[in-house]
mmCIF file with all atom_site columns, C-alpha atoms in Angstrom:
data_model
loop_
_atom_site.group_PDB
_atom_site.id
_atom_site.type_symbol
_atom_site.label_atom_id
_atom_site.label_alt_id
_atom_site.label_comp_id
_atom_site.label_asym_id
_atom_site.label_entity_id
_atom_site.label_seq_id
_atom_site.pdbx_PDB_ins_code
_atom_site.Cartn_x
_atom_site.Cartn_y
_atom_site.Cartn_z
_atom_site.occupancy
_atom_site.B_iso_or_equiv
_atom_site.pdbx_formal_charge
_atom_site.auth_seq_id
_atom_site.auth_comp_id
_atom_site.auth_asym_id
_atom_site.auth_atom_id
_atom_site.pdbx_PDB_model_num
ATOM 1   C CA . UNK A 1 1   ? 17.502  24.629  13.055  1.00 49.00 ? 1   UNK A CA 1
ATOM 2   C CA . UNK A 1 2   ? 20.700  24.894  11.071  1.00 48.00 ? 2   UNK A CA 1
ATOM 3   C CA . UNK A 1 3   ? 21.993  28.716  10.634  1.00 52.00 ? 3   UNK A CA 1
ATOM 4   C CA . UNK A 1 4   ? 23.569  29.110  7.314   1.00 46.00 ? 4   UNK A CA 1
ATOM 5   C CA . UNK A 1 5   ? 26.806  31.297  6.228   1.00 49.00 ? 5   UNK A CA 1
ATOM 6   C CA . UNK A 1 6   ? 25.921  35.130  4.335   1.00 49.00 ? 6   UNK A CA 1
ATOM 7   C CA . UNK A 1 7   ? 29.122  37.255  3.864   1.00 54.00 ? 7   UNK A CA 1
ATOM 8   C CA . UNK A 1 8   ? 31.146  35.235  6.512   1.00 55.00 ? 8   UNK A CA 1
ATOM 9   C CA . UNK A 1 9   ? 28.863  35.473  8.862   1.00 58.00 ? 9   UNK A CA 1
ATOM 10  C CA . UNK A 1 10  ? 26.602  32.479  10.422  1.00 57.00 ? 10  UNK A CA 1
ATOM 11  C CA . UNK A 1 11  ? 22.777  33.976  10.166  1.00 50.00 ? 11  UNK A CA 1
ATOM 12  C CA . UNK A 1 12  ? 19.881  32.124  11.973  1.00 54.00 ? 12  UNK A CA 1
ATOM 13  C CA . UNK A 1 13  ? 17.327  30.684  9.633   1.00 55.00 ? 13  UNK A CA 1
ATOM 14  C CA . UNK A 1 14  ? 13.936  31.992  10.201  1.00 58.00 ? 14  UNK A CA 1
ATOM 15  C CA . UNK A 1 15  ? 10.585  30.302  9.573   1.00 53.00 ? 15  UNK A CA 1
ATOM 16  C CA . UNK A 1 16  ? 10.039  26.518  10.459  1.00 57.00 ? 16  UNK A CA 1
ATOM 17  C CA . UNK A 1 17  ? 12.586  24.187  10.022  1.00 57.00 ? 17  UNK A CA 1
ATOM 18  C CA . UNK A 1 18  ? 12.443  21.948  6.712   1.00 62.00 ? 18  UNK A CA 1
ATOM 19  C CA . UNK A 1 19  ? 9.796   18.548  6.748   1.00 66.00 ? 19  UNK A CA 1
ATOM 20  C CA . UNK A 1 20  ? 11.612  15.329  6.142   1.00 81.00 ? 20  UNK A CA 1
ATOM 21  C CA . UNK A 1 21  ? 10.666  13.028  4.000   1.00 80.00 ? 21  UNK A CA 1
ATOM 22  C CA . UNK A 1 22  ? 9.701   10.116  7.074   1.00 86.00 ? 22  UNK A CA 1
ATOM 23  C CA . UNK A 1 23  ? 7.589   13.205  8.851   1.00 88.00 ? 23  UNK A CA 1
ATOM 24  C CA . UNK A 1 24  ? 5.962   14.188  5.259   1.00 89.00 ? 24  UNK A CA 1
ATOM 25  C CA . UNK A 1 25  ? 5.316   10.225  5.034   1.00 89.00 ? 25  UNK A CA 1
ATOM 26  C CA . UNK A 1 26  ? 4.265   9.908   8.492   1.00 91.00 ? 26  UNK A CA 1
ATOM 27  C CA . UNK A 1 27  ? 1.424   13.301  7.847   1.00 95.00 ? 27  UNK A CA 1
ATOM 28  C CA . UNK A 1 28  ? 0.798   11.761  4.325   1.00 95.00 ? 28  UNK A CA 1
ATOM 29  C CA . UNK A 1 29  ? -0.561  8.572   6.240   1.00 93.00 ? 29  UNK A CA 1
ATOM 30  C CA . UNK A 1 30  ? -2.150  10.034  8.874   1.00 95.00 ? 30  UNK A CA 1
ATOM 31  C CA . UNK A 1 31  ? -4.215  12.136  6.209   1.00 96.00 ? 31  UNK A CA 1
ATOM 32  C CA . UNK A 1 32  ? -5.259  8.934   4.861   1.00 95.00 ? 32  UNK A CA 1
ATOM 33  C CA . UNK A 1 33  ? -6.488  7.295   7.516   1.00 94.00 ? 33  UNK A CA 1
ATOM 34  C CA . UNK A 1 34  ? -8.724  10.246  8.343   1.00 96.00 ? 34  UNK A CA 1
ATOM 35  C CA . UNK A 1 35  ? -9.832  10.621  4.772   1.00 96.00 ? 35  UNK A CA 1
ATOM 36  C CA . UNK A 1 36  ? -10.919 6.669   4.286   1.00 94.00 ? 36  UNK A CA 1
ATOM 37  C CA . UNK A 1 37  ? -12.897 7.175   7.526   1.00 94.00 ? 37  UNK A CA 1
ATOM 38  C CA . UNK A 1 38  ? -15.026 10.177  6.532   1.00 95.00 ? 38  UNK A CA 1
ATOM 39  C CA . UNK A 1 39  ? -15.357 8.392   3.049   1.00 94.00 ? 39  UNK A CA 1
ATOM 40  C CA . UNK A 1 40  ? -16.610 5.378   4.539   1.00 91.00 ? 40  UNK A CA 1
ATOM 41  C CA . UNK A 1 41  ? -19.027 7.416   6.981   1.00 92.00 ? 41  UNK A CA 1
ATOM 42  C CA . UNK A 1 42  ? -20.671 9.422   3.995   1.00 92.00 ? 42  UNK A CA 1
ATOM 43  C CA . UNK A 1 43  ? -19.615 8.473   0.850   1.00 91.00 ? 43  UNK A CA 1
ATOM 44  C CA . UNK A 1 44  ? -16.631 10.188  -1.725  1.00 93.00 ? 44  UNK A CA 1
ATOM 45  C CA . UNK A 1 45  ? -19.193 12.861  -3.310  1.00 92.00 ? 45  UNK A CA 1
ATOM 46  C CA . UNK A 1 46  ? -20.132 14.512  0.109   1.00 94.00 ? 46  UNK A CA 1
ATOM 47  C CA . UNK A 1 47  ? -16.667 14.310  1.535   1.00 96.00 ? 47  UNK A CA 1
ATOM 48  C CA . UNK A 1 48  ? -14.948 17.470  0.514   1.00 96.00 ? 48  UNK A CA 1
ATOM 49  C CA . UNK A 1 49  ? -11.288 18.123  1.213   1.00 96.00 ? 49  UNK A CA 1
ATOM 50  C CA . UNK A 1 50  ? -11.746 21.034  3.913   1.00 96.00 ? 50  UNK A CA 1
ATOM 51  C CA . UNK A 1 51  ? -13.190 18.312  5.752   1.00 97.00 ? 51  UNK A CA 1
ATOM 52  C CA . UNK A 1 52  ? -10.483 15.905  5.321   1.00 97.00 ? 52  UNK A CA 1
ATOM 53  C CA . UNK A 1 53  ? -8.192  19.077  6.416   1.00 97.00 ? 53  UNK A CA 1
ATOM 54  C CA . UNK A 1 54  ? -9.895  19.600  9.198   1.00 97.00 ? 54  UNK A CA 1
ATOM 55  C CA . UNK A 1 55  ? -10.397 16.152  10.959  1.00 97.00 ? 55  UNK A CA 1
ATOM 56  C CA . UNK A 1 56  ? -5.969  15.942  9.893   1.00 96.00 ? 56  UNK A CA 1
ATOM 57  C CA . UNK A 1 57  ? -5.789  18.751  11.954  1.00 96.00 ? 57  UNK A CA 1
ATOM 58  C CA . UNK A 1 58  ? -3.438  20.081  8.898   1.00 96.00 ? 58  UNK A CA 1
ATOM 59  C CA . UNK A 1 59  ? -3.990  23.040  6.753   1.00 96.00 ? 59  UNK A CA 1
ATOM 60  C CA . UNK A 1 60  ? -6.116  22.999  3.190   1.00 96.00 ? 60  UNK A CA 1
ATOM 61  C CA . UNK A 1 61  ? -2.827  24.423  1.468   1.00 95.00 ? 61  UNK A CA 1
ATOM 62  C CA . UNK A 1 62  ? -1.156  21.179  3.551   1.00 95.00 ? 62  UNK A CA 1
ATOM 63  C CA . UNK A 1 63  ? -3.494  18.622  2.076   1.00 96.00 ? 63  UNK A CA 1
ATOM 64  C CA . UNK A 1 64  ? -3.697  19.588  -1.465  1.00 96.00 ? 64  UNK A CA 1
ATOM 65  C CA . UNK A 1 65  ? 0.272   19.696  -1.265  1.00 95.00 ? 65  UNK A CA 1
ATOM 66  C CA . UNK A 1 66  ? 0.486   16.371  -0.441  1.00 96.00 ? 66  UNK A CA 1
ATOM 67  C CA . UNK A 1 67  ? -2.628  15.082  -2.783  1.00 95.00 ? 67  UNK A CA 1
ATOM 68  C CA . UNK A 1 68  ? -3.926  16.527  -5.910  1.00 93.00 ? 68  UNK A CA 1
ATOM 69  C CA . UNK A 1 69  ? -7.462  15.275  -5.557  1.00 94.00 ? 69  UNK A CA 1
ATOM 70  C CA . UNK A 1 70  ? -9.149  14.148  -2.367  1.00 94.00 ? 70  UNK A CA 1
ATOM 71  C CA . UNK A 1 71  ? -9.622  10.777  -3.736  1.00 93.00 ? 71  UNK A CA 1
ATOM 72  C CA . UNK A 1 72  ? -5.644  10.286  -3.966  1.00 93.00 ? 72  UNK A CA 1
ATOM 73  C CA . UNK A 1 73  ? -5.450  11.023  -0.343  1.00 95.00 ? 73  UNK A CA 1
ATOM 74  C CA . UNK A 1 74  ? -6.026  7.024   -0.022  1.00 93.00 ? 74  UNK A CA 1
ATOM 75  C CA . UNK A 1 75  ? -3.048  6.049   -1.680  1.00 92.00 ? 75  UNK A CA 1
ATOM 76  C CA . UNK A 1 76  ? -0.625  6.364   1.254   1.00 92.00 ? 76  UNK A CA 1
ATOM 77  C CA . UNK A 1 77  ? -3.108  3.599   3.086   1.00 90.00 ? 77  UNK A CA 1
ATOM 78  C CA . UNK A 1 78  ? -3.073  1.477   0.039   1.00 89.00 ? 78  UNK A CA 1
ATOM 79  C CA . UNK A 1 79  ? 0.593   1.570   -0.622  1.00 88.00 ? 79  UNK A CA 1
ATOM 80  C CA . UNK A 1 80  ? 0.829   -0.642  3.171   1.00 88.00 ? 80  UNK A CA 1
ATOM 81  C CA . UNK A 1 81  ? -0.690  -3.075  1.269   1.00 87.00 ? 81  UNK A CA 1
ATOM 82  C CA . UNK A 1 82  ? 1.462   -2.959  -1.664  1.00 85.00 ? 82  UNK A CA 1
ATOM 83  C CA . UNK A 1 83  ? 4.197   -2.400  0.097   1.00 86.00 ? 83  UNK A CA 1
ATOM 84  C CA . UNK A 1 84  ? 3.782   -5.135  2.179   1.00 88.00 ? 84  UNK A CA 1
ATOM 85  C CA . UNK A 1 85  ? 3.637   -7.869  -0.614  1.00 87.00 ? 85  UNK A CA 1
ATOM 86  C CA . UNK A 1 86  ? 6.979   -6.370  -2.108  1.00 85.00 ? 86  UNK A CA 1
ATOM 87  C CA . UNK A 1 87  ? 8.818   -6.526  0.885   1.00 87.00 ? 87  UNK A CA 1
ATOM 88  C CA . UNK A 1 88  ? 7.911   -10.582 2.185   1.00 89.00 ? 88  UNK A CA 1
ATOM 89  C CA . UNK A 1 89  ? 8.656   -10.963 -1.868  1.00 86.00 ? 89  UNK A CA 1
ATOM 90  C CA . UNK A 1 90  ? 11.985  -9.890  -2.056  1.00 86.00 ? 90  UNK A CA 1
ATOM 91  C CA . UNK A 1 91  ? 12.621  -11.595 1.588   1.00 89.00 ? 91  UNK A CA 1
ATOM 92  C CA . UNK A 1 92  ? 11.349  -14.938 -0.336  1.00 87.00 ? 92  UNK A CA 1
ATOM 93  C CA . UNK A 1 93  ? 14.247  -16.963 0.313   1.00 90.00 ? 93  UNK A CA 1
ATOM 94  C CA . UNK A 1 94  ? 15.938  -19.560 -2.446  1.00 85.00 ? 94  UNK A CA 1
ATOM 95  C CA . UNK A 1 95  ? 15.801  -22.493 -0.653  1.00 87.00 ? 95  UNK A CA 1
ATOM 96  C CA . UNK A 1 96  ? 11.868  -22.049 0.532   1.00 86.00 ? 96  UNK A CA 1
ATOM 97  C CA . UNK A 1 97  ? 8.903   -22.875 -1.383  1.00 82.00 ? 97  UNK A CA 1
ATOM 98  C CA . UNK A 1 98  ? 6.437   -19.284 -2.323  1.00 82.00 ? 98  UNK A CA 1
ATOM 99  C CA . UNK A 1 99  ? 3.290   -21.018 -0.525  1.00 86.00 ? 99  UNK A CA 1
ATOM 100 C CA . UNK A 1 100 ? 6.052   -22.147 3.047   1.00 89.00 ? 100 UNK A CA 1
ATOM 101 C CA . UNK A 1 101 ? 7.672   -18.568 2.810   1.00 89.00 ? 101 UNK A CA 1
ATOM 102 C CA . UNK A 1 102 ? 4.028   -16.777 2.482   1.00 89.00 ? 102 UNK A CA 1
ATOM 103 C CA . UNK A 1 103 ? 2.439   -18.841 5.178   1.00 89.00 ? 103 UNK A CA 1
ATOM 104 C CA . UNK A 1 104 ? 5.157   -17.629 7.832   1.00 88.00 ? 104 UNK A CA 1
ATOM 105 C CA . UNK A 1 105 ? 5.699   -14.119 6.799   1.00 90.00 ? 105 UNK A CA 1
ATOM 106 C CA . UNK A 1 106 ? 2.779   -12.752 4.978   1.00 89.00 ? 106 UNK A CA 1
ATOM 107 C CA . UNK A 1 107 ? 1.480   -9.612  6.468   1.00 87.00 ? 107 UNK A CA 1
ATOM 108 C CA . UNK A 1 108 ? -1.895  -7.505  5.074   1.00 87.00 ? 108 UNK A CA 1
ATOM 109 C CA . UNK A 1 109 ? 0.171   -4.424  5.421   1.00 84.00 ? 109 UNK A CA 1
ATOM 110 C CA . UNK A 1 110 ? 3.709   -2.853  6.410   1.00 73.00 ? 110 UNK A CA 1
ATOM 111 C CA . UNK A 1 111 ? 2.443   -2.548  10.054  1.00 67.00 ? 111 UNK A CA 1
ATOM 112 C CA . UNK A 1 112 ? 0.528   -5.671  10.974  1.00 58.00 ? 112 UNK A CA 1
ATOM 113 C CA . UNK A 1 113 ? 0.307   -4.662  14.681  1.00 57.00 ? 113 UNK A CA 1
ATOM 114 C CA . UNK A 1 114 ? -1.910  -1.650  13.993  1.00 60.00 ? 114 UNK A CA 1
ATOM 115 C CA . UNK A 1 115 ? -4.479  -3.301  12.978  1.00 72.00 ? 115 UNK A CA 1
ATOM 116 C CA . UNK A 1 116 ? -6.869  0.521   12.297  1.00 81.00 ? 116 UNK A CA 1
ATOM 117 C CA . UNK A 1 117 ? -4.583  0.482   9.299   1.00 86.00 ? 117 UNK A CA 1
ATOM 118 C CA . UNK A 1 118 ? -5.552  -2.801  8.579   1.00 88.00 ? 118 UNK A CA 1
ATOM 119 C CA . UNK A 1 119 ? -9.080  -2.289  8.709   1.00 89.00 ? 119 UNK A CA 1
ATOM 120 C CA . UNK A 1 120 ? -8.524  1.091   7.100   1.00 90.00 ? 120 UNK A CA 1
ATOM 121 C CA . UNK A 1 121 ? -7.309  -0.746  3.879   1.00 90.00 ? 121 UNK A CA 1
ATOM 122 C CA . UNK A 1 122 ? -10.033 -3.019  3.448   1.00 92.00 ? 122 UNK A CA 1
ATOM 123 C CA . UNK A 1 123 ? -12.406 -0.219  4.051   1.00 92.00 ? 123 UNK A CA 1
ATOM 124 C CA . UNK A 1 124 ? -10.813 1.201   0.767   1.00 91.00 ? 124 UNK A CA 1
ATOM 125 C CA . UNK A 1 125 ? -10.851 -1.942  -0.811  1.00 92.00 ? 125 UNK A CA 1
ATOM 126 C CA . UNK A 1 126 ? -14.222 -1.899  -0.076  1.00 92.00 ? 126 UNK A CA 1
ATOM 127 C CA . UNK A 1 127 ? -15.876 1.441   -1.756  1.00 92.00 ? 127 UNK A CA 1
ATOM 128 C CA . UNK A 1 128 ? -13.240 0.912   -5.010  1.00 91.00 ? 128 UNK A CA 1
ATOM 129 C CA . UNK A 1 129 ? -16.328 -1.202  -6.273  1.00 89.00 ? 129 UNK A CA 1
ATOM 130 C CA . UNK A 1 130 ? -18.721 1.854   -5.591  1.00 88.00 ? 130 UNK A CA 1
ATOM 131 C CA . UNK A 1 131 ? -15.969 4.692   -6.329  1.00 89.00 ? 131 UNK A CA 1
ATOM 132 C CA . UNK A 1 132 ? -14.403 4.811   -9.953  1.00 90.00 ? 132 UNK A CA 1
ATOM 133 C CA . UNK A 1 133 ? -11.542 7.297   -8.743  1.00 88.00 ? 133 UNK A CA 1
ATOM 134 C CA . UNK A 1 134 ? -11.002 5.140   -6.041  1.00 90.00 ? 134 UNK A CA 1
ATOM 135 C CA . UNK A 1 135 ? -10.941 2.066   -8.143  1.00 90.00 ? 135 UNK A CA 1
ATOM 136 C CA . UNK A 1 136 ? -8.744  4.083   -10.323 1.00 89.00 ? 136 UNK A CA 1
ATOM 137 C CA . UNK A 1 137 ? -6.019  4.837   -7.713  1.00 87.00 ? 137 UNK A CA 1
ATOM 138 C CA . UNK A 1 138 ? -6.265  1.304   -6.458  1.00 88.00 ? 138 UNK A CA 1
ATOM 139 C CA . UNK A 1 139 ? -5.584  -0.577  -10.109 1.00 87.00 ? 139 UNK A CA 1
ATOM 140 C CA . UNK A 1 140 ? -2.490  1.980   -10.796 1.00 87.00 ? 140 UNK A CA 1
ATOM 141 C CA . UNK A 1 141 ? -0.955  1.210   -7.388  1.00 86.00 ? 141 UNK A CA 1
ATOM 142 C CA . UNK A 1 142 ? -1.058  -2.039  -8.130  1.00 84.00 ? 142 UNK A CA 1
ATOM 143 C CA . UNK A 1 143 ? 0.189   -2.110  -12.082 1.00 85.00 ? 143 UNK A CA 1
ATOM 144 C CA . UNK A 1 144 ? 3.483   -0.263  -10.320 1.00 83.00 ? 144 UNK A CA 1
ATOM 145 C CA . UNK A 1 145 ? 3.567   -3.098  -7.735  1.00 83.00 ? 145 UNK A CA 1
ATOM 146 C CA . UNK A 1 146 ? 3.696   -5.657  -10.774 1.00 85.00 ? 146 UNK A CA 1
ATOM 147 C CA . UNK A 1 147 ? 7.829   -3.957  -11.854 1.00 85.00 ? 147 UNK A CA 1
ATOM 148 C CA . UNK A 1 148 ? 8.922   -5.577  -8.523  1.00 82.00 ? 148 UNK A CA 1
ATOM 149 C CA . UNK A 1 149 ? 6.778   -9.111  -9.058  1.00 86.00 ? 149 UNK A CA 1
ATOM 150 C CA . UNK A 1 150 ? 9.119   -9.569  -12.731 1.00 89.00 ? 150 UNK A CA 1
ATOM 151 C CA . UNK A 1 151 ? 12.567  -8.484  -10.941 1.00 87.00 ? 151 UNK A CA 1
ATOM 152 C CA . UNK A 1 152 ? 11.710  -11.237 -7.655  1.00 84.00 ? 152 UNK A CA 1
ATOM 153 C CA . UNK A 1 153 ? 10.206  -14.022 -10.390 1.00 84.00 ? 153 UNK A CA 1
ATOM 154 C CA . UNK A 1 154 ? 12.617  -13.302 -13.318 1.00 88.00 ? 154 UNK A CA 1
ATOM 155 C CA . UNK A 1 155 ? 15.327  -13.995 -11.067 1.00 85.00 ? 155 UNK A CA 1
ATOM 156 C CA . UNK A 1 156 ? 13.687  -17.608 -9.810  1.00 81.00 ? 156 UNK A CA 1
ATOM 157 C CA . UNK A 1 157 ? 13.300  -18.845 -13.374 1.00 81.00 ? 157 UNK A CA 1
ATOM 158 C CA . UNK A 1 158 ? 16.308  -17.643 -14.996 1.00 86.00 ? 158 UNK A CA 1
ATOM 159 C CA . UNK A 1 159 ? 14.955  -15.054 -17.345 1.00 90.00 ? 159 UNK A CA 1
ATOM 160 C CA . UNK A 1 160 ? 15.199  -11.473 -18.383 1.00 91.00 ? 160 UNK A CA 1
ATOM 161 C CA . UNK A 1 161 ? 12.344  -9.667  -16.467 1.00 88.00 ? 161 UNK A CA 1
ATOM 162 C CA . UNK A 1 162 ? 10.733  -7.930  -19.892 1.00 89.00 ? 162 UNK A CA 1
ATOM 163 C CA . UNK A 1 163 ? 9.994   -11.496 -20.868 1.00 92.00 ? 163 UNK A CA 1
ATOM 164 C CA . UNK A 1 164 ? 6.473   -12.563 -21.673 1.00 92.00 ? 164 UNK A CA 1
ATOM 165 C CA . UNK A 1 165 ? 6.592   -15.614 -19.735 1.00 88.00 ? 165 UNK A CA 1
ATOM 166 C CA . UNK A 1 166 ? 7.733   -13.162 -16.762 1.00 88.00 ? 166 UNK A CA 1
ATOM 167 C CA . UNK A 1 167 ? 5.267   -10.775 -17.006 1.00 90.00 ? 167 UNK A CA 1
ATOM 168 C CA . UNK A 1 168 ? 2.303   -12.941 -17.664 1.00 89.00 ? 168 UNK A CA 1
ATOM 169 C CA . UNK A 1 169 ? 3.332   -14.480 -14.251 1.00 86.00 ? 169 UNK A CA 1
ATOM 170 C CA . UNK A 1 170 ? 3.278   -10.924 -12.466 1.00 88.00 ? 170 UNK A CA 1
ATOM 171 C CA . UNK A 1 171 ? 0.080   -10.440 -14.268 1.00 89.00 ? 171 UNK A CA 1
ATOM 172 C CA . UNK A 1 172 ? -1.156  -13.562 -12.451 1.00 89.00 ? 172 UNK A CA 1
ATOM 173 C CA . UNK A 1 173 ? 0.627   -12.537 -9.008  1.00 88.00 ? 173 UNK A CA 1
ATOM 174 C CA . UNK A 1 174 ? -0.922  -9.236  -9.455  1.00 89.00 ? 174 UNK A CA 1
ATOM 175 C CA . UNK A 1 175 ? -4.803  -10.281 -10.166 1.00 90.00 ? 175 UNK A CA 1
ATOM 176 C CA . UNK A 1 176 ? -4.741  -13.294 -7.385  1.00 91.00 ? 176 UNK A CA 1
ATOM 177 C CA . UNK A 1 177 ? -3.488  -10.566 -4.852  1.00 90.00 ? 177 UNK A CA 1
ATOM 178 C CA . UNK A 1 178 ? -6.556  -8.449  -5.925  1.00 90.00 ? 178 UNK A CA 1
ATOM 179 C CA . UNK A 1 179 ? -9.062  -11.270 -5.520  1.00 91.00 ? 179 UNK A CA 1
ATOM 180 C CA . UNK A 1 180 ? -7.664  -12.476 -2.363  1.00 92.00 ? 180 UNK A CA 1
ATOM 181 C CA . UNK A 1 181 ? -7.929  -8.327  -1.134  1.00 91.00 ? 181 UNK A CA 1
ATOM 182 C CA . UNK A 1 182 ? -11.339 -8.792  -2.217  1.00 92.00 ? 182 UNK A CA 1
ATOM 183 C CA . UNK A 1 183 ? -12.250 -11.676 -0.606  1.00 93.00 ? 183 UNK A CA 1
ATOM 184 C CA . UNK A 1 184 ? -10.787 -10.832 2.119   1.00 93.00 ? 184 UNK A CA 1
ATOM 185 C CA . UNK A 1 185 ? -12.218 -7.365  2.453   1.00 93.00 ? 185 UNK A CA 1
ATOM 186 C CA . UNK A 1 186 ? -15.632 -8.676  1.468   1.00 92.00 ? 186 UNK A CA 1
ATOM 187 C CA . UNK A 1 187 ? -15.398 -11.613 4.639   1.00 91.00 ? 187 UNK A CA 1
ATOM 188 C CA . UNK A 1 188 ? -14.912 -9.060  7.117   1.00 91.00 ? 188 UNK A CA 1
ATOM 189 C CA . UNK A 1 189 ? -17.117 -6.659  6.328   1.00 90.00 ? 189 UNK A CA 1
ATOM 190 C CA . UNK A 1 190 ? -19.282 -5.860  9.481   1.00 84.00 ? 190 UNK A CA 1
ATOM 191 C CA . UNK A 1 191 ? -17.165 -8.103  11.772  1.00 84.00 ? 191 UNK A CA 1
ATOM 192 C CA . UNK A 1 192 ? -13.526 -7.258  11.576  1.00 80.00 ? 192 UNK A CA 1
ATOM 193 C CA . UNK A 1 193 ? -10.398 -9.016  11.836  1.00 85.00 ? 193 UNK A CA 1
ATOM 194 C CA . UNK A 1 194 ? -10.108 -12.073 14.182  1.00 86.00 ? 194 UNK A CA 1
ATOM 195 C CA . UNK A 1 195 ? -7.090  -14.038 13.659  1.00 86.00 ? 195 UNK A CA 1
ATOM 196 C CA . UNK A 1 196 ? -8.781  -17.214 11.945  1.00 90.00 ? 196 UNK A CA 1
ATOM 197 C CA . UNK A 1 197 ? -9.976  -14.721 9.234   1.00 89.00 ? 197 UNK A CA 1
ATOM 198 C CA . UNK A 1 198 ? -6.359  -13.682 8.932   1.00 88.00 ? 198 UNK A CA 1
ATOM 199 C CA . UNK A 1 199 ? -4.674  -16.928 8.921   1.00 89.00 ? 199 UNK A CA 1
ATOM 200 C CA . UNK A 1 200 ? -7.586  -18.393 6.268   1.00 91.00 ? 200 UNK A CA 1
ATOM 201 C CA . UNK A 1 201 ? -7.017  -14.838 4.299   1.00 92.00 ? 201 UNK A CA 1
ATOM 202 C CA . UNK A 1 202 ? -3.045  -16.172 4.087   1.00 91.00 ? 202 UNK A CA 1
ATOM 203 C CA . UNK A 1 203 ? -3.697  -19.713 3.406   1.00 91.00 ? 203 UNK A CA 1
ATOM 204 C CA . UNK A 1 204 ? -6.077  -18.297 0.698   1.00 91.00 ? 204 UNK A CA 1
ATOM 205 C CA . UNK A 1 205 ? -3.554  -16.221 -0.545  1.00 91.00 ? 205 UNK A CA 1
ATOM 206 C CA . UNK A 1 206 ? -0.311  -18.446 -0.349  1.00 89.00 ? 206 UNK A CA 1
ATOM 207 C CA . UNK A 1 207 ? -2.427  -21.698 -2.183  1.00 88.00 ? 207 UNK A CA 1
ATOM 208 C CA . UNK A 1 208 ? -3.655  -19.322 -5.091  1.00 89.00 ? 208 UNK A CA 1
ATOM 209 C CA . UNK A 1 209 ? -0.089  -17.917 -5.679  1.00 86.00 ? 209 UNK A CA 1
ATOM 210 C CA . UNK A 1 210 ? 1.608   -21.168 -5.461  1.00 81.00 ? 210 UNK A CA 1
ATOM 211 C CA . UNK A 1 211 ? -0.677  -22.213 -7.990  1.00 81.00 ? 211 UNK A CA 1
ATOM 212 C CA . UNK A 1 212 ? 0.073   -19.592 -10.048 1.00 74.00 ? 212 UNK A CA 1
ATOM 213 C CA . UNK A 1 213 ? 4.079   -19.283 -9.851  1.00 69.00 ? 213 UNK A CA 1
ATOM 214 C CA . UNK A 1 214 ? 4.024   -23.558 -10.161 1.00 68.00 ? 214 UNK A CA 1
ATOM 215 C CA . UNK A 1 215 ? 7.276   -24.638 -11.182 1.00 54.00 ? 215 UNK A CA 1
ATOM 216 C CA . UNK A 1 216 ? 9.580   -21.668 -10.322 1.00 54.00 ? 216 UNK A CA 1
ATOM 217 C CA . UNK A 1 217 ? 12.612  -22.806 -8.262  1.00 44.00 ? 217 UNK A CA 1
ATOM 218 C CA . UNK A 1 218 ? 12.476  -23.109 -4.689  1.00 42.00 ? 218 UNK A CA 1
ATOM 219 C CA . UNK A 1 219 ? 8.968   -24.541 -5.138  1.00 41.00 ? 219 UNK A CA 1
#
């Protein structure tokens, strides 16, 4: 821990040194992934947030830091999957068709290899049709995601991204990415990830999108 300089003299800090912001992110995730779990074991309503807490191994004052209701504490979970679509987006490169470039470097989340987080997200993807402040936090996380789907396709055809050719094809991007979550969530259910219901989750996925961004350059 840094000292810092009182009357030109160097005085140890006291108390514990400052969080970053990767460690917050890193304790924000793990507080997820504990929070989907006991939300999938017994349901939103009899989850409370001492439990949550608890099974973080983080404080109550901790959690509700980080998240202002327990059902925000799956955000950090469903921003992998968010996140992941924006980055192989703006990796999409000019000279490579959306359906080729999706096909090869399409991930579920940020993190492919662990795939708890993968199942994690689907498990939320799963109780947003039973859990209105889940479904909630799920359809705002992905109305933000739709400012980075104008910028990537405004640039491939030419045009300003407040257009209304623009953003009715982010609109499209946006929904086929929810039904192909949902599809893909709703397939696994009960028998978890295998690679063939990966690839056919990506092939899914890349067809539907190439439909729906059809004549953009690099097609």
């Amino acid at each position: 821990m840094e000292d810092f300089v009182a009357d030109g003299e160097r005085v140890p800090r006291r108390g514990r040194p400052p969080v970053s912001d990767e460690q917050r992110g890193r304790q924000r995730l793990d507080i997820s992934r504990h929070a989907v779990r006991l939300f999938a074991e017994q349901g939103v309503a009899a989850t409370s947030g001492e439990q949550i807490a608890k099974a973080a191994g983080v404080s109550e004052r901790t959690l509700w830091r980080y998240f202002s209701t327990k059902e925000s504490c799956v955000e950090p979970l469903l921003t992998q999957m968010v996140d992941a679509f924006r980055t192989v987006l703006h990796a999409w490169p000019p000279e490579l068709g959306l359906i080729e470039h999706l096909r090869t470097a399409y991930q579920p989340v940020i993190d492919s290899s662990s795939g708890a987080d993968v199942e994690a997200v689907l498990a939320v993807v799963r109780l947003t049709h039973d859990e209105p402040a889940l479904r909630a936090a799920y359809l705002v996380l992905r109305e933000r995601a739709e400012e980075t789907f104008t910028e990537v396709l405004a640039e491939r055809m030419g045009m300003r991204p407040h257009t209304f050719d623009v953003r009715v094809q982010a609109a499209v991007m946006s929904a086929v990415l929810k039904a192909a979550a949902d599809d893909f969530a709703r397939e696994t259910a009960g028998r978890g990830i295998t690679p063939e219901a990966l690839e056919g989750h990506r092939d899914r996925l890349a067809d539907a999108l190439g439909l729906a961004t059809r004549g953009l350059s690099g097609r």
